[in-house]
Amino acid sequence: MDYPYIRIQAQTSNEDQSLTVAVHVQSEFFPIDEAGLAQTVQQWLLDNVPQVTTTTAERREQAFPVTQLPSLP
């Protein structure tokens, strides 16, 4: 099973600390602009977290193995 998500990395003014935000988007009937959503979250981080200096975003796929159940007798 695949579970895509947007991963946003934020660098801070302290080089030993960084932020990671994972945004899981699941919509079957409504189109969602994932790139626009990522940009909005990035801008919010820059505007509201004084320590954040830069951000990057990428869409990732996360796969979980699925084990088939045995047949019922």
Coordinates of C-alpha atoms in Angstrom, one line a residue, residues 1-64:
M1 CA 0.0 0.0 0.0
D2 CA 1.3 3.4 -0.9
Y3 CA 0.9 6.5 1.3
P4 CA 2.3 9.6 -0.3
Y5 CA 3.1 12.6 1.8
I6 CA 4.8 16.0 1.6
R7 CA 7.9 16.3 3.7
I8 CA 9.0 19.9 4.5
Q9 CA 12.4 20.4 6.0
A10 CA 13.2 23.7 7.8
Q11 CA 16.7 24.9 8.7
T12 CA 17.0 27.1 11.7
S13 CA 19.4 29.7 12.9
N14 CA 20.9 27.0 15.2
E15 CA 22.7 24.7 12.8
D16 CA 22.3 21.7 15.2
Q17 CA 18.5 22.0 15.0
S18 CA 16.0 21.5 12.2
L19 CA 12.3 21.0 11.8
T20 CA 10.5 18.3 9.8
V21 CA 6.8 18.6 8.9
A22 CA 5.0 15.7 7.2
V23 CA 1.7 16.5 5.6
H24 CA -0.4 13.5 4.6
V25 CA -3.0 14.4 2.0
Q26 CA -5.7 11.9 1.1
S27 CA -8.7 13.0 -1.0
E28 CA -10.6 10.7 -3.3
F29 CA -13.3 13.1 -4.5
F30 CA -11.7 16.6 -4.2
P31 CA -8.6 17.8 -6.0
I32 CA -6.0 19.3 -3.7
D33 CA -3.1 21.4 -4.9
E34 CA -0.3 19.7 -3.0
A35 CA 2.4 22.0 -4.2
G36 CA 0.3 25.0 -3.1
L37 CA -0.3 23.5 0.2
A38 CA 3.4 22.8 0.7
Q39 CA 4.2 26.4 -0.2
T40 CA 1.6 27.7 2.2
V41 CA 3.1 25.6 5.1
Q42 CA 6.6 26.7 4.2
Q43 CA 5.6 30.4 4.2
W44 CA 3.8 30.0 7.5
L45 CA 7.0 28.5 9.0
L46 CA 9.1 31.4 7.7
D47 CA 6.6 34.0 9.0
N48 CA 5.7 32.5 12.4
V49 CA 8.8 30.6 13.6
P50 CA 11.6 33.2 14.1
Q51 CA 14.4 30.5 14.2
V52 CA 13.5 29.2 10.7
T53 CA 15.8 30.5 8.0
T54 CA 15.1 28.3 4.9
T55 CA 12.7 25.5 3.9
T56 CA 12.6 22.8 1.3
A57 CA 9.7 20.5 0.4
E58 CA 9.4 17.2 -1.5
R59 CA 6.7 14.7 -2.2
R60 CA 7.6 11.2 -0.9
E61 CA 6.1 7.8 -1.3
Q62 CA 5.8 5.6 1.7
A63 CA 5.1 2.0 1.1
F64 CA 4.0 -0.5 3.7

